[in-house]
């Protein structure tokens, strides 16, 4: 787990060996302790180099060990022993030095990095802080402001930035271990006192209190209820104001609080859930490990509106050649300009050349004849999409995968209109498609495993959290959103305001409440869908019957706003008012409040006081309940799939783990009891009727989330 060699006669070389990232498992820690002792006690050894095998220094703690009892030597004394060694210890950083890996390197006296290496303390993203001295050493090394930035965001830095910040002493383009050995020889015998970071105070910082106050305020705002970033600030404050030993004690206390918090569990669950969704499986039995993806070198995008532009950028940035097709000349010109701008800005951010020449524009669908995969993003109109798919089937070379970016149309229906339905899948991106992390890959009963594997692999290459889901109205994300939005409308009818509902949801941790989000994406989008479903009846008929449509409770509030031309931010008016169309700052609108008052009076509704708890229970439990239906229907393979979709695409607070994990934390019996309670009060609302899977889970003693699969399987095998 840590191999020892003597090189250049007097350098002890310690190589960490724990694929894939040389994580600091108990065995690796033991290996380091033993080999360091050996190097220090060998009189022929003048200096020591620590490196990792396979071009990676160390990816940090072994997260799999978090849940179990600690064994092996602890990290803190191990790093301390390295720092207090009487021979220089040099870290040779290739690949990455992250978390505990960087903390280990900070305990070394010198750090040499390869120019392609990345360094960081990402513990905050797992609900923790760098608690092996990282929060105490880094500020001493690079100063409080820079350390605060790195530790509270968890961002990784390049070797060049690490050199500039003073984290590393040297960057090399050549063999890092050779450079480190050479360096170690050159510093042998020098005094090590100035190199022991823990023995120094933090660099002087004027007006420390004001700095911490400002940072704390910013962090609180962006953390949206997450506690780890705040603990990170407190730990760095301890480094800046206390002697090292007391700072370490504070680091330990803060870590103990975080470690046992539900938030750390939620964040670690997300970490594993994101990996689990890559191991997709379909009800047919097809799986990720038995389905081989086809290579995709050249792709096409049809329709260059909002979505098509972002998808083109995402594909080109992944290194694919893209044929971008748009029938409207004006749209094509605008799209070309917009796509080039996005590619240029993206390239500038990443310090690479823009991939402008990877995109070829055309008004003619014939141009896609030789592509490997097509993503259609024309208007949401089944007749138009069917026509496009038929054209594509005629034009494309045999075997080309045909994907649709539809938000809600039936992927099976589209597939059945083509001669090769096995080549059709949904690739449901989210706006803006080159930024948003989520991709739902929608398979139908006839989609081939190879088609799903190809779309999933392409999503992964694009850096998306790709989740394979079955075909149904709204797929997973939008299907669950429907009852959530409906409950929010019902709450307005009963006496809430958009401000109250949004505040409750934003305090819960959502980046935006339901009404602010609806103003952002446009109220007309849902209006068009409801019209298509035959739910919209123009005008304001009064009484209860006007609010029952297709046999269930319906709120026409959104339709009435659209009839007033209030489409949200784009028109400067929606659930809120804005300074001008397109402005983003939502302000409370007195017109809306009197409109709600008049609406309630007209429908004989008496406003009552609604508290945050009711908002959360009605909106979130309705959404979660739909999640259970989705699991029951086999549309999502497991709760992790739903949770990844909500965390990466719908602004669900990551520190709450996703809706299904949240239900598990709250307690399934409680969720069931509250749904039953609200269902009794609102019997005309079917989505409050608890799902049979939820009932089954509660009847089976509310097993923990990783055991839900057994209950689902049992249920399916009995059907
Ligand atoms: P949009 O109206 O912005 O763009 C559609 C584009 O398709 C237009 O430029 C139009 O000229 C072009 N077009 C129409 N017929 C065409 C044809 N035969 N060949 C080539 N181009 C053609 O629409 P959008 O918002 O980008 O949505 C596109 C699809 O993506 C829809 O199915 C929508 O439901 C889905 N979607 C949208 C969002 C979103 O937030 N906007 C999110 C996810 C999915």
Coordinates of C-alpha atoms in Angstrom, one line a residue, residues 300-570:
X300 CA -26.2 16.9 -35.7
X301 CA -28.6 19.2 -33.9
X302 CA -32.0 20.0 -35.6
X303 CA -33.6 23.3 -34.5
X304 CA -31.4 26.1 -33.2
X305 CA -33.7 27.8 -30.7
X306 CA -33.0 28.1 -27.0
X307 CA -32.1 24.4 -26.5
X308 CA -30.5 23.6 -29.8
X309 CA -27.9 26.4 -29.4
X310 CA -26.9 25.1 -25.9
X311 CA -26.8 21.5 -27.1
X312 CA -24.6 22.4 -30.1
X313 CA -22.2 24.2 -27.7
X314 CA -22.1 21.2 -25.3
X315 CA -21.3 18.8 -28.2
X316 CA -18.7 21.0 -29.8
X317 CA -17.0 21.6 -26.4
X318 CA -16.8 17.8 -26.0
X319 CA -14.8 17.6 -29.2
X320 CA -17.4 16.4 -31.6
X321 CA -18.0 17.7 -35.1
X322 CA -21.5 19.2 -35.2
X323 CA -23.9 19.8 -38.1
X324 CA -26.3 22.4 -36.8
X325 CA -29.6 22.6 -38.9
X326 CA -32.1 25.4 -38.7
X327 CA -34.8 26.1 -41.3
X328 CA -35.4 29.8 -40.6
X329 CA -32.7 31.9 -42.1
X330 CA -33.0 34.7 -39.5
X331 CA -32.9 32.2 -36.7
X332 CA -29.9 30.5 -38.3
X333 CA -27.9 33.8 -38.4
X334 CA -28.8 34.6 -34.8
X335 CA -28.0 31.1 -33.7
X336 CA -24.6 31.2 -35.4
X337 CA -23.7 34.4 -33.6
X338 CA -25.0 33.1 -30.2
X339 CA -23.2 29.8 -30.5
X340 CA -19.9 31.4 -31.5
X341 CA -20.2 33.8 -28.6
X342 CA -20.9 30.9 -26.1
X343 CA -18.0 28.9 -27.5
X344 CA -15.6 31.9 -27.3
X345 CA -16.6 32.7 -23.7
X346 CA -16.3 29.0 -22.7
X347 CA -12.9 28.7 -24.3
X348 CA -11.7 31.8 -22.6
X349 CA -12.8 30.5 -19.2
X350 CA -11.0 27.2 -19.8
X351 CA -7.9 28.7 -21.4
X352 CA -8.3 26.8 -24.6
X353 CA -8.9 27.7 -28.3
X354 CA -12.6 28.0 -29.2
X355 CA -14.0 25.1 -31.2
X356 CA -15.7 27.4 -33.7
X357 CA -14.7 25.3 -36.8
X358 CA -16.2 22.2 -35.3
X359 CA -19.7 23.5 -36.1
X360 CA -21.1 23.5 -39.6
X361 CA -24.4 25.4 -40.1
X362 CA -27.0 24.4 -42.7
X363 CA -30.6 25.1 -43.6
X364 CA -30.9 21.7 -45.2
X365 CA -31.6 18.5 -43.3
X366 CA -29.7 16.5 -46.1
X367 CA -26.5 17.8 -44.5
X368 CA -26.8 15.3 -41.7
X369 CA -26.4 12.2 -43.9
X370 CA -23.2 11.0 -42.4
X371 CA -23.6 11.8 -38.7
X372 CA -23.5 9.1 -36.0
X373 CA -26.2 10.7 -33.8
X374 CA -28.9 13.4 -34.2
X375 CA -30.5 15.5 -31.4
X376 CA -33.8 17.0 -32.5
X377 CA -34.8 20.3 -30.7
X378 CA -37.5 21.7 -32.9
X379 CA -40.8 23.1 -31.4
X380 CA -42.7 21.0 -29.0
X381 CA -45.2 19.7 -31.6
X382 CA -45.7 16.0 -32.1
X383 CA -46.7 16.4 -35.8
X384 CA -43.6 18.5 -36.6
X385 CA -41.3 16.2 -34.6
X386 CA -42.8 13.1 -36.4
X387 CA -42.1 14.7 -39.8
X388 CA -38.5 15.6 -38.8
X389 CA -37.9 12.0 -37.5
X390 CA -39.3 10.6 -40.8
X391 CA -37.0 12.9 -42.8
X392 CA -34.0 11.9 -40.6
X393 CA -34.8 8.2 -41.1
X394 CA -34.6 8.7 -44.9
X395 CA -31.5 10.9 -44.9
X396 CA -29.2 9.4 -42.2
X397 CA -26.8 6.6 -42.8
X398 CA -28.0 3.2 -41.4
X399 CA -27.6 2.9 -37.6
X400 CA -27.6 6.7 -36.8
X401 CA -29.1 7.2 -33.4
X402 CA -32.1 9.5 -33.4
X403 CA -32.6 11.5 -30.2
X404 CA -35.3 13.9 -29.2
X405 CA -35.0 16.7 -26.7
X406 CA -38.8 16.8 -26.1
X407 CA -39.8 17.9 -22.6
X408 CA -43.0 15.8 -22.4
X409 CA -44.0 14.3 -25.7
X410 CA -44.2 10.5 -26.1
X411 CA -40.9 9.1 -27.1
X412 CA -42.4 5.7 -28.0
X413 CA -44.9 7.4 -30.4
X414 CA -42.1 9.2 -32.1
X415 CA -40.1 5.9 -32.3
X416 CA -43.0 4.1 -33.8
X417 CA -43.1 6.6 -36.7
X418 CA -39.6 5.5 -37.8
X419 CA -38.5 2.3 -39.5
X420 CA -35.9 1.7 -36.7
X421 CA -37.6 2.4 -33.4
X422 CA -34.6 0.7 -31.6
X423 CA -32.5 3.7 -32.6
X424 CA -34.7 6.2 -30.9
X425 CA -34.2 7.6 -27.4
X426 CA -34.9 10.9 -25.6
X427 CA -32.0 13.1 -24.6
X428 CA -33.8 15.6 -22.3
X429 CA -31.4 18.5 -21.7
X430 CA -32.2 21.4 -19.4
X431 CA -31.8 25.1 -20.2
X432 CA -29.2 26.4 -20.7
X433 CA -28.1 23.0 -22.1
X434 CA -24.3 23.8 -22.1
X435 CA -24.4 24.8 -18.4
X436 CA -27.0 22.6 -16.7
X437 CA -25.6 19.4 -15.3
X438 CA -28.6 17.2 -15.8
X439 CA -29.5 14.9 -18.8
X440 CA -32.4 12.5 -18.7
X441 CA -31.9 9.7 -21.2
X442 CA -35.4 8.4 -22.0
X443 CA -35.8 4.9 -23.3
X444 CA -38.9 3.3 -24.6
X445 CA -39.8 -0.4 -24.7
X446 CA -38.2 -0.7 -28.1
X447 CA -35.0 1.4 -27.6
X448 CA -32.0 -0.8 -27.9
X449 CA -29.6 -1.2 -25.0
X450 CA -26.9 0.0 -27.4
X451 CA -28.8 3.3 -28.1
X452 CA -29.2 3.9 -24.3
X453 CA -25.5 3.1 -23.7
X454 CA -24.5 5.5 -26.4
X455 CA -26.6 8.4 -25.2
X456 CA -25.5 7.7 -21.6
X457 CA -21.8 7.7 -22.6
X458 CA -22.2 10.9 -24.6
X459 CA -23.9 12.5 -21.7
X460 CA -21.0 11.5 -19.5
X461 CA -18.5 12.9 -22.0
X462 CA -20.3 16.2 -21.9
X463 CA -19.9 16.2 -18.2
X464 CA -23.6 15.7 -17.5
X465 CA -25.2 13.8 -14.6
X466 CA -26.9 11.4 -17.0
X467 CA -29.8 9.4 -15.7
X468 CA -31.6 6.7 -17.7
X469 CA -35.3 6.8 -17.2
X470 CA -38.4 5.2 -18.7
X471 CA -40.9 6.9 -20.9
X472 CA -43.9 8.6 -19.4
X473 CA -45.5 12.0 -19.4
X474 CA -42.9 14.5 -18.1
X475 CA -40.4 11.6 -17.6
X476 CA -39.1 11.8 -14.0
X477 CA -38.2 15.5 -13.3
X478 CA -41.2 17.3 -14.8
X479 CA -43.7 14.6 -13.8
X480 CA -42.8 15.2 -10.1
X481 CA -42.8 18.9 -10.6
X482 CA -46.5 18.9 -11.7
X483 CA -48.0 18.1 -8.3
X484 CA -45.5 20.4 -6.6
X485 CA -46.6 23.4 -8.7
X486 CA -50.2 22.5 -8.4
X487 CA -50.0 22.5 -4.6
X488 CA -48.3 25.9 -4.8
X489 CA -51.3 27.2 -6.8
X490 CA -53.8 25.7 -4.3
X491 CA -52.0 27.3 -1.4
X492 CA -52.4 30.7 -3.1
X493 CA -56.2 30.0 -3.5
X494 CA -56.3 29.2 0.2
X495 CA -54.6 32.3 1.5
X496 CA -50.9 32.2 0.8
X497 CA -48.9 34.7 -1.3
X498 CA -46.2 33.9 -3.9
X499 CA -43.7 35.6 -1.4
X500 CA -44.7 33.3 1.4
X501 CA -44.5 30.1 -0.6
X502 CA -41.2 31.1 -2.2
X503 CA -39.7 32.1 1.1
X504 CA -40.6 28.8 2.7
X505 CA -39.0 26.9 -0.2
X506 CA -35.9 29.1 -0.3
X507 CA -35.4 28.8 3.4
X508 CA -35.6 25.0 2.9
X509 CA -32.7 25.5 0.5
X510 CA -34.1 25.7 -3.0
X511 CA -32.2 28.1 -5.2
X512 CA -35.5 29.6 -6.2
X513 CA -39.0 29.2 -4.9
X514 CA -41.7 27.9 -7.3
X515 CA -43.1 31.3 -8.3
X516 CA -39.8 33.0 -8.9
X517 CA -38.7 29.9 -10.9
X518 CA -42.0 30.0 -12.9
X519 CA -41.4 33.7 -13.7
X520 CA -37.9 32.9 -14.9
X521 CA -38.9 30.1 -17.2
X522 CA -42.0 31.8 -18.5
X523 CA -45.7 31.2 -17.4
X524 CA -46.7 30.7 -21.0
X525 CA -44.8 27.4 -21.2
X526 CA -47.2 25.6 -18.7
X527 CA -50.1 27.5 -20.2
X528 CA -49.5 26.0 -23.6
X529 CA -49.2 22.5 -22.1
X530 CA -52.5 22.9 -20.1
X531 CA -54.2 24.2 -23.2
X532 CA -53.0 21.2 -25.1
X533 CA -54.5 19.0 -22.4
X534 CA -57.8 20.7 -22.7
X535 CA -57.7 22.1 -19.2
X536 CA -57.8 25.9 -20.0
X537 CA -61.2 27.5 -20.1
X538 CA -60.8 31.2 -20.8
X539 CA -62.4 33.7 -18.5
X540 CA -63.3 33.5 -14.8
X541 CA -66.3 31.4 -14.2
X542 CA -67.0 31.5 -10.4
X543 CA -67.7 29.0 -7.7
X544 CA -66.3 25.6 -6.9
X545 CA -67.2 23.9 -10.1
X546 CA -64.9 26.3 -12.0
X547 CA -62.0 24.8 -10.1
X548 CA -62.8 21.2 -10.8
X549 CA -61.6 20.1 -14.3
X550 CA -61.4 16.6 -15.7
X551 CA -62.8 15.4 -12.3
X552 CA -60.1 16.9 -10.1
X553 CA -59.2 20.1 -8.4
X554 CA -57.7 22.6 -10.7
X555 CA -56.5 26.1 -10.2
X556 CA -56.8 28.5 -13.2
X557 CA -54.6 31.1 -11.5
X558 CA -51.7 30.6 -13.9
X559 CA -54.0 30.7 -16.9
X560 CA -55.6 34.0 -15.7
X561 CA -52.2 35.6 -15.4
X562 CA -51.3 34.6 -18.9
X563 CA -54.6 36.0 -20.2
X564 CA -53.4 39.3 -18.7
X565 CA -50.2 39.0 -20.7
X566 CA -48.2 38.3 -17.5
X567 CA -45.7 35.7 -18.7
X568 CA -43.0 36.4 -16.0
X569 CA -39.6 38.1 -16.4
X570 CA -39.8 38.3 -20.2

